[in-house]
Coordinates of C-alpha atoms in Angstrom, one line a residue:
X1 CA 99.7 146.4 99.4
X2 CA 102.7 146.4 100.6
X3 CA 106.2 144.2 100.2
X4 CA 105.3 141.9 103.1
X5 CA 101.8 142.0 102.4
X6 CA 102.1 140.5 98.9
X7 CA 104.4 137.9 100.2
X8 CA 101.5 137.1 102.2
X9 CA 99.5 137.0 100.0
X10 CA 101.2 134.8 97.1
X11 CA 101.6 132.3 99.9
X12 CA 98.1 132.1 100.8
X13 CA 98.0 131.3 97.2
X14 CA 100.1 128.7 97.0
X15 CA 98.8 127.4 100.3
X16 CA 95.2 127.4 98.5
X17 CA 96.7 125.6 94.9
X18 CA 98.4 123.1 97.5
X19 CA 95.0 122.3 99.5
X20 CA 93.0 122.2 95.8
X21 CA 95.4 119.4 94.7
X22 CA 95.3 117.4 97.6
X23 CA 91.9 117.4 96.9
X24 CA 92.0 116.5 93.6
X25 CA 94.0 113.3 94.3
X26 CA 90.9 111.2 95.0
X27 CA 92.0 110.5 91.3
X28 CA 95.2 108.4 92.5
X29 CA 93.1 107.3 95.2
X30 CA 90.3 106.1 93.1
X31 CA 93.0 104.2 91.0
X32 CA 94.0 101.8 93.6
X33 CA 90.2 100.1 93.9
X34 CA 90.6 99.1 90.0
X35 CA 91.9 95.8 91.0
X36 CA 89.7 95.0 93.8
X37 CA 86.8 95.3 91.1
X38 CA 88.6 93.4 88.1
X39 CA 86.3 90.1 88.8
X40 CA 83.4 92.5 87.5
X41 CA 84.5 93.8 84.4
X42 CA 81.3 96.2 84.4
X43 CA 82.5 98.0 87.5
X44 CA 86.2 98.0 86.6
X45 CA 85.2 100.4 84.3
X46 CA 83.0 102.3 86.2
X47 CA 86.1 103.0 88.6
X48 CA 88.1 103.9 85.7
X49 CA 85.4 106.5 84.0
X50 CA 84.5 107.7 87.1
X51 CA 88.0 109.0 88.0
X52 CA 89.6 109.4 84.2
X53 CA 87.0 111.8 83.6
X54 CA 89.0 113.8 86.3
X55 CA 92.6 113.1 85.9
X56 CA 93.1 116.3 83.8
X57 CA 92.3 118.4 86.8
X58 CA 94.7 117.1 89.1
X59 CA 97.5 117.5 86.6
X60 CA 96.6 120.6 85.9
X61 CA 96.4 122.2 89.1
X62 CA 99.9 120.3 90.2
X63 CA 101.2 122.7 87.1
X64 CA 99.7 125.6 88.0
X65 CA 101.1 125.1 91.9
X66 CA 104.4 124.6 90.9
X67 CA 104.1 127.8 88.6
X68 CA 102.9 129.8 90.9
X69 CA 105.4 128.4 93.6
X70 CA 108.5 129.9 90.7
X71 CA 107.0 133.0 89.9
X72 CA 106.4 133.5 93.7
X73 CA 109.4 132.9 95.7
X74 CA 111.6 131.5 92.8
X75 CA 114.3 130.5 95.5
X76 CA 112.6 127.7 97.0
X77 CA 112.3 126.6 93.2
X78 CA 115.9 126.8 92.3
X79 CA 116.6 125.1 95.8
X80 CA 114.1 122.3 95.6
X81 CA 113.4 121.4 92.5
X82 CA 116.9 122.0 91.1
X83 CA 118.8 120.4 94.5
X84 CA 116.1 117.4 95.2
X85 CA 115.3 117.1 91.7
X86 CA 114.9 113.4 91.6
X87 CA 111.9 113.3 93.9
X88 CA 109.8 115.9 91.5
X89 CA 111.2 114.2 88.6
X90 CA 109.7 111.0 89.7
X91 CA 106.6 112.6 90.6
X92 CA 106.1 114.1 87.1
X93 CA 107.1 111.0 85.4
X94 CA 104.1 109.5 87.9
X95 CA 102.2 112.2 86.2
X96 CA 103.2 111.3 82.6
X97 CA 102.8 107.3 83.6
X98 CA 99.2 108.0 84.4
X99 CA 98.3 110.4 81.6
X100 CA 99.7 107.9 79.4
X101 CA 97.8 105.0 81.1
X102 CA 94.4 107.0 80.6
X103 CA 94.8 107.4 76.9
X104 CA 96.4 104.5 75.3
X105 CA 94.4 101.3 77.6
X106 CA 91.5 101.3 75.1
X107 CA 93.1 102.2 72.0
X108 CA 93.3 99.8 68.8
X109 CA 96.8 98.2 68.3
X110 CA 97.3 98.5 72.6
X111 CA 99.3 95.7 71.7
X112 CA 100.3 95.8 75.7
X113 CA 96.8 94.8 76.8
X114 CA 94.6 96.9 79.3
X115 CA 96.2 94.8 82.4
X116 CA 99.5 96.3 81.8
X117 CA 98.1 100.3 82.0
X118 CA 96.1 99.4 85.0
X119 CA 99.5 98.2 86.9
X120 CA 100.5 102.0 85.8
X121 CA 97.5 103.6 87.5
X122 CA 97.6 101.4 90.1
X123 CA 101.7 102.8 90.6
X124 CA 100.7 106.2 90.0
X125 CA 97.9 105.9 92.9
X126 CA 100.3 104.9 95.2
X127 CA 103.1 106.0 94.5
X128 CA 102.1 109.7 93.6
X129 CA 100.5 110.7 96.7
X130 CA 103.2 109.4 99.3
X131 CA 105.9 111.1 97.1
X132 CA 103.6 114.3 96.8
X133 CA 103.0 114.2 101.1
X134 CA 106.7 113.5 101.9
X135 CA 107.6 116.8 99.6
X136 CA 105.2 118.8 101.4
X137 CA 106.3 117.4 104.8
X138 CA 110.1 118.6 104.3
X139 CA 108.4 122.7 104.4
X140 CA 108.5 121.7 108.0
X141 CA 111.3 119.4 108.4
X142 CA 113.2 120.8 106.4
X143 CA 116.2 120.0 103.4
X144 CA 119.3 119.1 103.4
X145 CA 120.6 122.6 101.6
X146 CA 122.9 125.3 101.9
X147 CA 122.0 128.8 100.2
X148 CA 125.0 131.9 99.3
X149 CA 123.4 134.5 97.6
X150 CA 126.9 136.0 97.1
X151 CA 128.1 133.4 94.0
X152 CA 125.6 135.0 92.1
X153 CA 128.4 137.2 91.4
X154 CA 130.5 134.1 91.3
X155 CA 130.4 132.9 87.6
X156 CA 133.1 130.3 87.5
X157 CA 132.7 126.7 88.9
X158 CA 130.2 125.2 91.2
X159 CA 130.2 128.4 92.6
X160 CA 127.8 130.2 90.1
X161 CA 124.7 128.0 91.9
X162 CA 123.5 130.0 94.9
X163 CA 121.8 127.2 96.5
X164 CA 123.8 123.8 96.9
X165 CA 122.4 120.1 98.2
X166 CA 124.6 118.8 100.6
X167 CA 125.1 114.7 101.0
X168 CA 123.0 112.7 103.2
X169 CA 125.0 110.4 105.3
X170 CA 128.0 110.5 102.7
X171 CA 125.4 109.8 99.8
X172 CA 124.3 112.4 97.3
X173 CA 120.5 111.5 97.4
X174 CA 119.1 114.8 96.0
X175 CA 116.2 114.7 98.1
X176 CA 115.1 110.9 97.9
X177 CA 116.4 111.5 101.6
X178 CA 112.9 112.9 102.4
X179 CA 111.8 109.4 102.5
X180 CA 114.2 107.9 104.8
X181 CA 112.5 110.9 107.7
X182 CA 109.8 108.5 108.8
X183 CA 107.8 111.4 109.8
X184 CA 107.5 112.6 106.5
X185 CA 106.7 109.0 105.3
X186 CA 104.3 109.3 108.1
X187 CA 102.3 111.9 106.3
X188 CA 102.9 110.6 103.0
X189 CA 100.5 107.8 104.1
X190 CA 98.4 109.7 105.3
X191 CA 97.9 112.0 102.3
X192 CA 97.7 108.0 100.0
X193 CA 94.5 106.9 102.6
X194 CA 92.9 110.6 102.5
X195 CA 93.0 110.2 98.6
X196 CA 91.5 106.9 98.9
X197 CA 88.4 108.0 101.4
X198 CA 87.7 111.3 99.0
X199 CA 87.4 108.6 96.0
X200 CA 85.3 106.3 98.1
X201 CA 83.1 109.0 98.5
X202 CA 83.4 110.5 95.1
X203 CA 82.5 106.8 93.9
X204 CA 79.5 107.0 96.1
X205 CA 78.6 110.1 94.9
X206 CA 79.0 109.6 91.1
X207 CA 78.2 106.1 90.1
X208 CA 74.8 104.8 90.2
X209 CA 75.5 101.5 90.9
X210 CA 74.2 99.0 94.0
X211 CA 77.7 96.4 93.6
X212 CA 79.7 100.1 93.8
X213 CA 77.4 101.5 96.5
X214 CA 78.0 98.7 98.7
X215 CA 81.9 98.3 98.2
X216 CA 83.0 101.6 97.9
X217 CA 81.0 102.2 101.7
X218 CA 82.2 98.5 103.3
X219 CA 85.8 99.9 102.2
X220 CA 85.0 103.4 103.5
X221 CA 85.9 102.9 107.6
X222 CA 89.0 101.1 107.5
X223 CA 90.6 103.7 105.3
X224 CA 89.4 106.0 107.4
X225 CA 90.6 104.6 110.5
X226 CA 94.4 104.3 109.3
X227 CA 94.1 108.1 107.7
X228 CA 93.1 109.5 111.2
X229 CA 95.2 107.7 113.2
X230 CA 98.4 108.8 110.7
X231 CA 97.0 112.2 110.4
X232 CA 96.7 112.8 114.3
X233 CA 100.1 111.3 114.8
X234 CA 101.5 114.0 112.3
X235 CA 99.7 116.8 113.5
X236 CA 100.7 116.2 117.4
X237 CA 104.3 115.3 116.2
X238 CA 103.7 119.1 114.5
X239 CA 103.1 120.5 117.7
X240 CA 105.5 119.7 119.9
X241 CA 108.6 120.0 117.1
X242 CA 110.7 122.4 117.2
X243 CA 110.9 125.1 113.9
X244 CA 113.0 128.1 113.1
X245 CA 111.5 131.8 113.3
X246 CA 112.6 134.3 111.3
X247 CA 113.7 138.1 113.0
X248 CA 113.4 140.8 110.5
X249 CA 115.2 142.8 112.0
X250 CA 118.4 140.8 112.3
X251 CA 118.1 138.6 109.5
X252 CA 118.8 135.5 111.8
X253 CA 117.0 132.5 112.1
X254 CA 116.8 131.2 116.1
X255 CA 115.3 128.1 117.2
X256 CA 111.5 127.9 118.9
X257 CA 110.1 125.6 120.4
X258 CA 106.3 124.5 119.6
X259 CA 106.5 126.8 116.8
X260 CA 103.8 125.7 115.0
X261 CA 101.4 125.1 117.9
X262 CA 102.5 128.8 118.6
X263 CA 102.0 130.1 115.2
X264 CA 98.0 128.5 115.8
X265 CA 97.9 130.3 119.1
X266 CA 99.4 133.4 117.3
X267 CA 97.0 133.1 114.6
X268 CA 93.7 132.3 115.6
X269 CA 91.9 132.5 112.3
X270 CA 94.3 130.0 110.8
X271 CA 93.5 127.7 113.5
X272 CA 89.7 128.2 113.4
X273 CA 90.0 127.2 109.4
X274 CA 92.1 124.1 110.9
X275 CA 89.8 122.9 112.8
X276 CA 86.5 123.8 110.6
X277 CA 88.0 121.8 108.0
X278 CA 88.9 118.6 110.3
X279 CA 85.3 118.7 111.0
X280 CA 83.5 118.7 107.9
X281 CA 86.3 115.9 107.1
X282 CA 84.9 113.9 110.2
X283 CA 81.5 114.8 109.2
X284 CA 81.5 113.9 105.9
X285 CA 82.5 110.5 106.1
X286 CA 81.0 109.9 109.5
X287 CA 77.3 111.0 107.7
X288 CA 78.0 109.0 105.2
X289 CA 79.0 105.7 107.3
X290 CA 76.3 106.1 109.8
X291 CA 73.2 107.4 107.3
X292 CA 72.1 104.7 105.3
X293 CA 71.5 105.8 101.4
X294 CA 73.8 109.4 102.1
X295 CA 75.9 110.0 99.1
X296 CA 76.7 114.2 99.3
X297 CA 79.8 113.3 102.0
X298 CA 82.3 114.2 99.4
X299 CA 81.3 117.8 99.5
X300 CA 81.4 118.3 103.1
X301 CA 84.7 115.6 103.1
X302 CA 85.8 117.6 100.2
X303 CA 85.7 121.5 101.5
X304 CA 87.5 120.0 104.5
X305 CA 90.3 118.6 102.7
X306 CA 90.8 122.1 101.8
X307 CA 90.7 124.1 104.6
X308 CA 92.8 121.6 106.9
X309 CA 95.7 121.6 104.6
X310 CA 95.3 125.5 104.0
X311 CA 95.6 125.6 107.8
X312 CA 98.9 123.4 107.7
X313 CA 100.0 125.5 105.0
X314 CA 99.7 129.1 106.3
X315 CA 101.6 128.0 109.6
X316 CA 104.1 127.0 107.8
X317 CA 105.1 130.1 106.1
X318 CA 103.1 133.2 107.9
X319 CA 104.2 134.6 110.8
X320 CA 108.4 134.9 110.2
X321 CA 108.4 131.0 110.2
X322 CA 111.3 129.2 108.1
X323 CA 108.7 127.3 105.5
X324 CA 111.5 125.7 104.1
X325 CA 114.6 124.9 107.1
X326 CA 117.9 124.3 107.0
X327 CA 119.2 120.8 108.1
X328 CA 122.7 121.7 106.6
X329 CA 122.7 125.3 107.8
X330 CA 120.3 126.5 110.0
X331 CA 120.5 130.3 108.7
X332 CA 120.2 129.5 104.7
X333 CA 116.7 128.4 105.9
X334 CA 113.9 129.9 103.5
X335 CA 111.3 132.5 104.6
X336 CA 108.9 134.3 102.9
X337 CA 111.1 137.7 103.6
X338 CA 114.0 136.3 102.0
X339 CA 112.9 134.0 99.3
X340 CA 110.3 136.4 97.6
X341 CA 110.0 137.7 93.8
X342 CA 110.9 141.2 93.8
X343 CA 108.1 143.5 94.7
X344 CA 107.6 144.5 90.6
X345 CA 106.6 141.4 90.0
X346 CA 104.5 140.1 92.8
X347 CA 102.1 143.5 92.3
X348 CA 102.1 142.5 88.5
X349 CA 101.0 138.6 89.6
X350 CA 98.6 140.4 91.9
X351 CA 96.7 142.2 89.3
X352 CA 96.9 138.9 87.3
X353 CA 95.3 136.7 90.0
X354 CA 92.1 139.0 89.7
X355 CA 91.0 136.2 87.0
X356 CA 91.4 133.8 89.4
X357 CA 88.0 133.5 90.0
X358 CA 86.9 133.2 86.1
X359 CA 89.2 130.3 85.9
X360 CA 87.2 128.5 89.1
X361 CA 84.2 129.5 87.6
X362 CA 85.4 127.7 84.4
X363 CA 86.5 124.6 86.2
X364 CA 82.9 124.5 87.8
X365 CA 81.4 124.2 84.9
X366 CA 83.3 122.2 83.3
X367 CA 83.3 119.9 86.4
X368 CA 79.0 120.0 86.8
X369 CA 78.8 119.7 82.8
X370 CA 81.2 115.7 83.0
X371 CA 78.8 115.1 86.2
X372 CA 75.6 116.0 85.1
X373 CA 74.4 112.6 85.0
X374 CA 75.7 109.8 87.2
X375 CA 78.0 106.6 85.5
X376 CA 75.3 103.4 85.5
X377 CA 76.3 99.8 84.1
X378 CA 74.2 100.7 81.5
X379 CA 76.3 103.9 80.1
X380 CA 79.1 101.9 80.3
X381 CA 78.3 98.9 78.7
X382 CA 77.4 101.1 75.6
X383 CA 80.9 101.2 73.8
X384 CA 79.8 105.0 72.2
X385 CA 79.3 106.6 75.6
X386 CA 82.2 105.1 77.4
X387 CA 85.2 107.0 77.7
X388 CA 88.1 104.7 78.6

């Protein structure tokens, strides 16, 4: 493969890790119910086993994204997470709050009381995925950054850092402005209520339970109905907004209008993946609304989850398009072209991601061997079987 090709490629990865993890947030989705259940200490704890059994895979994959995001095109690292470092900070000590939460509720001398961890998952829950959807939302609004490759020769002052965060309005925010853009808000929401439908189902799915069974699906359509009314308000803002494209042959970023809807248009197979995977969203919690007794939504729901945000994802960095714009200065705008490891390394992270699939395979199994047999009252009101 070639330079560009790899690029490609490593961003189709990302793209992938990004999709998996929204995925896996049906775990801070799942945490949000625990209070709605807490008059039914039996359930409570169903909730909580159901989705502690799966925090570790959700942390893990937000790791390995944000690895692969350095290793790959290490200047949107330096720029993001060293120039809007307080929003990642908070959302890894989210991360350590809820890790924390999981470990400690039911151990002797929790002097704090189990009440007090549940108010941390509950945070985490909600505060993780809107933080983790208004990130993600600034690859196509964009940062308030300016990049000068030239002080890397510079190594005296403030002018050793090649990329630099501006002030927002006078303030020096450090990317908490990302929430003040109500669009990225917007699909910050969105991403909180599509974690919250993907644990509904997951809850119908794994506990064996009538009480569970019947909340989990009364909850199920009014979540829904606020995710696809954010989610279609985000997408058609998408379409019409205007994003930078990048010329290769000039180095210049230039305006375009309805970039991404052009980048669909441009990319037909991206938007066939789009659209398959708002489907077998639809479809898996329509099936499971509508058919009485269907509990196998979450893997239709589920695939979907995937393929929609790999969709969002690969327009917003294939095809010359600025994945990570400019508000401060429209031409230190980050591209895959110009934001890259150097070709060494991407071919030696190439050969590398051939174990990729050994690691899935792994996290299969380990997935179908904590599922094999479906949480019932009965498990958990045995102390020796119960994990949290």
């Amino acid at each position: 493969m070639d330079y560009t090709m790899l690029q490609q490629y490593w961003w189709l990865v990302v793209s992938l890790l990004a999709a998996l993890l929204v995925f896996l947030l049906f775990v801070q989705g799942g945490q949000t119910f625990i209070f709605r259940s807490r008059k039914d200490a039996t359930l409570q704890k169903m909730l909580i086993n159901s989705t502690g059994r799966k925090w570790e895979f959700t942390l893990t994959t937000l790791v390995t994204f944000g690895g692969a995001f350095f290793a790959s095109f290490p200047l949107f690292y330096s720029t993001s997470f060293g120039g809007a470092y307080w929003v990642w900070i908070l959302i890894c000590l989210l991360f350590v709050l809820q890790a924390v939460s999981y470990e400690y509720q039911s151990k002797h001398g929790n002097v704090w009381g189990k009440k007090t961890f549940h108010c941390f998952l509950m945070i985490n829950g909600i505060l993780a995925p809107i933080l983790l959807g208004a990130a993600v939302s600034t690859l196509f609004t964009g940062g308030n950054f300016i990049v000068d490759k030239s002080n890397i020769y510079n190594f005296e002052g403030a002018g050793r850092f090649i990329s630099s965060w501006q002030p927002y309005a006078g303030v020096q925010l450090h990317g908490l402005e990302a929430v003040l853009n109500p669009w990225n808000v917007v699909l910050g929401l969105a991403v909180l209520f599509l974690a919250r439908i993907t644990a509904l189902l997951y809850f119908i799915n794994n506990i064996d339970d009538e009480v569970a069974q019947k909340k989990a699906r009364k909850s199920l359509p009014i979540n829904a109905l606020v995710f696809v009314v954010l989610f279609v308000a985000y997408v058609v803002f998408l379409m019409l907004s205007t994003g930078l494209r990048y010329d290769p042959a000039t180095n210049l970023f230039t305006e375009e209008k309805y970039l991404y809807w052009n980048n669909f248009m441009q990319m037909p197979i991206v938007l066939i993946i789009f659209l398959v995977g708002v489907l077998l969203v639809l479809y898996g919690i329509g099936v499971t609304i509508f058919k009485k007794g269907y509990r196998k939504g979450i893997w239709f729901e589920g695939v979907g989850v995937v393929l929609a945000v790999l969709g969002l994802m690969l327009i917003a960095g294939w095809n010359n398009t600025a994945y990570y714009p400019s508000l401060a200065d429209a031409q230190s705008s980050l591209c895959l072209a110009n934001s890259s490891s150097s070709p060494y390394t991407l071919k030696v992270m190439t050969i590398v991601s051939i174990l990729v699939p050994f690691v899935v395979a792994y996290i299969w199994y380990c997935w179908r061997a904590i599922d094999i047999r479906r949480i019932t009252r009965k498990e958990i009101e045995n102390e020796d079987r119960t994990t949290y």
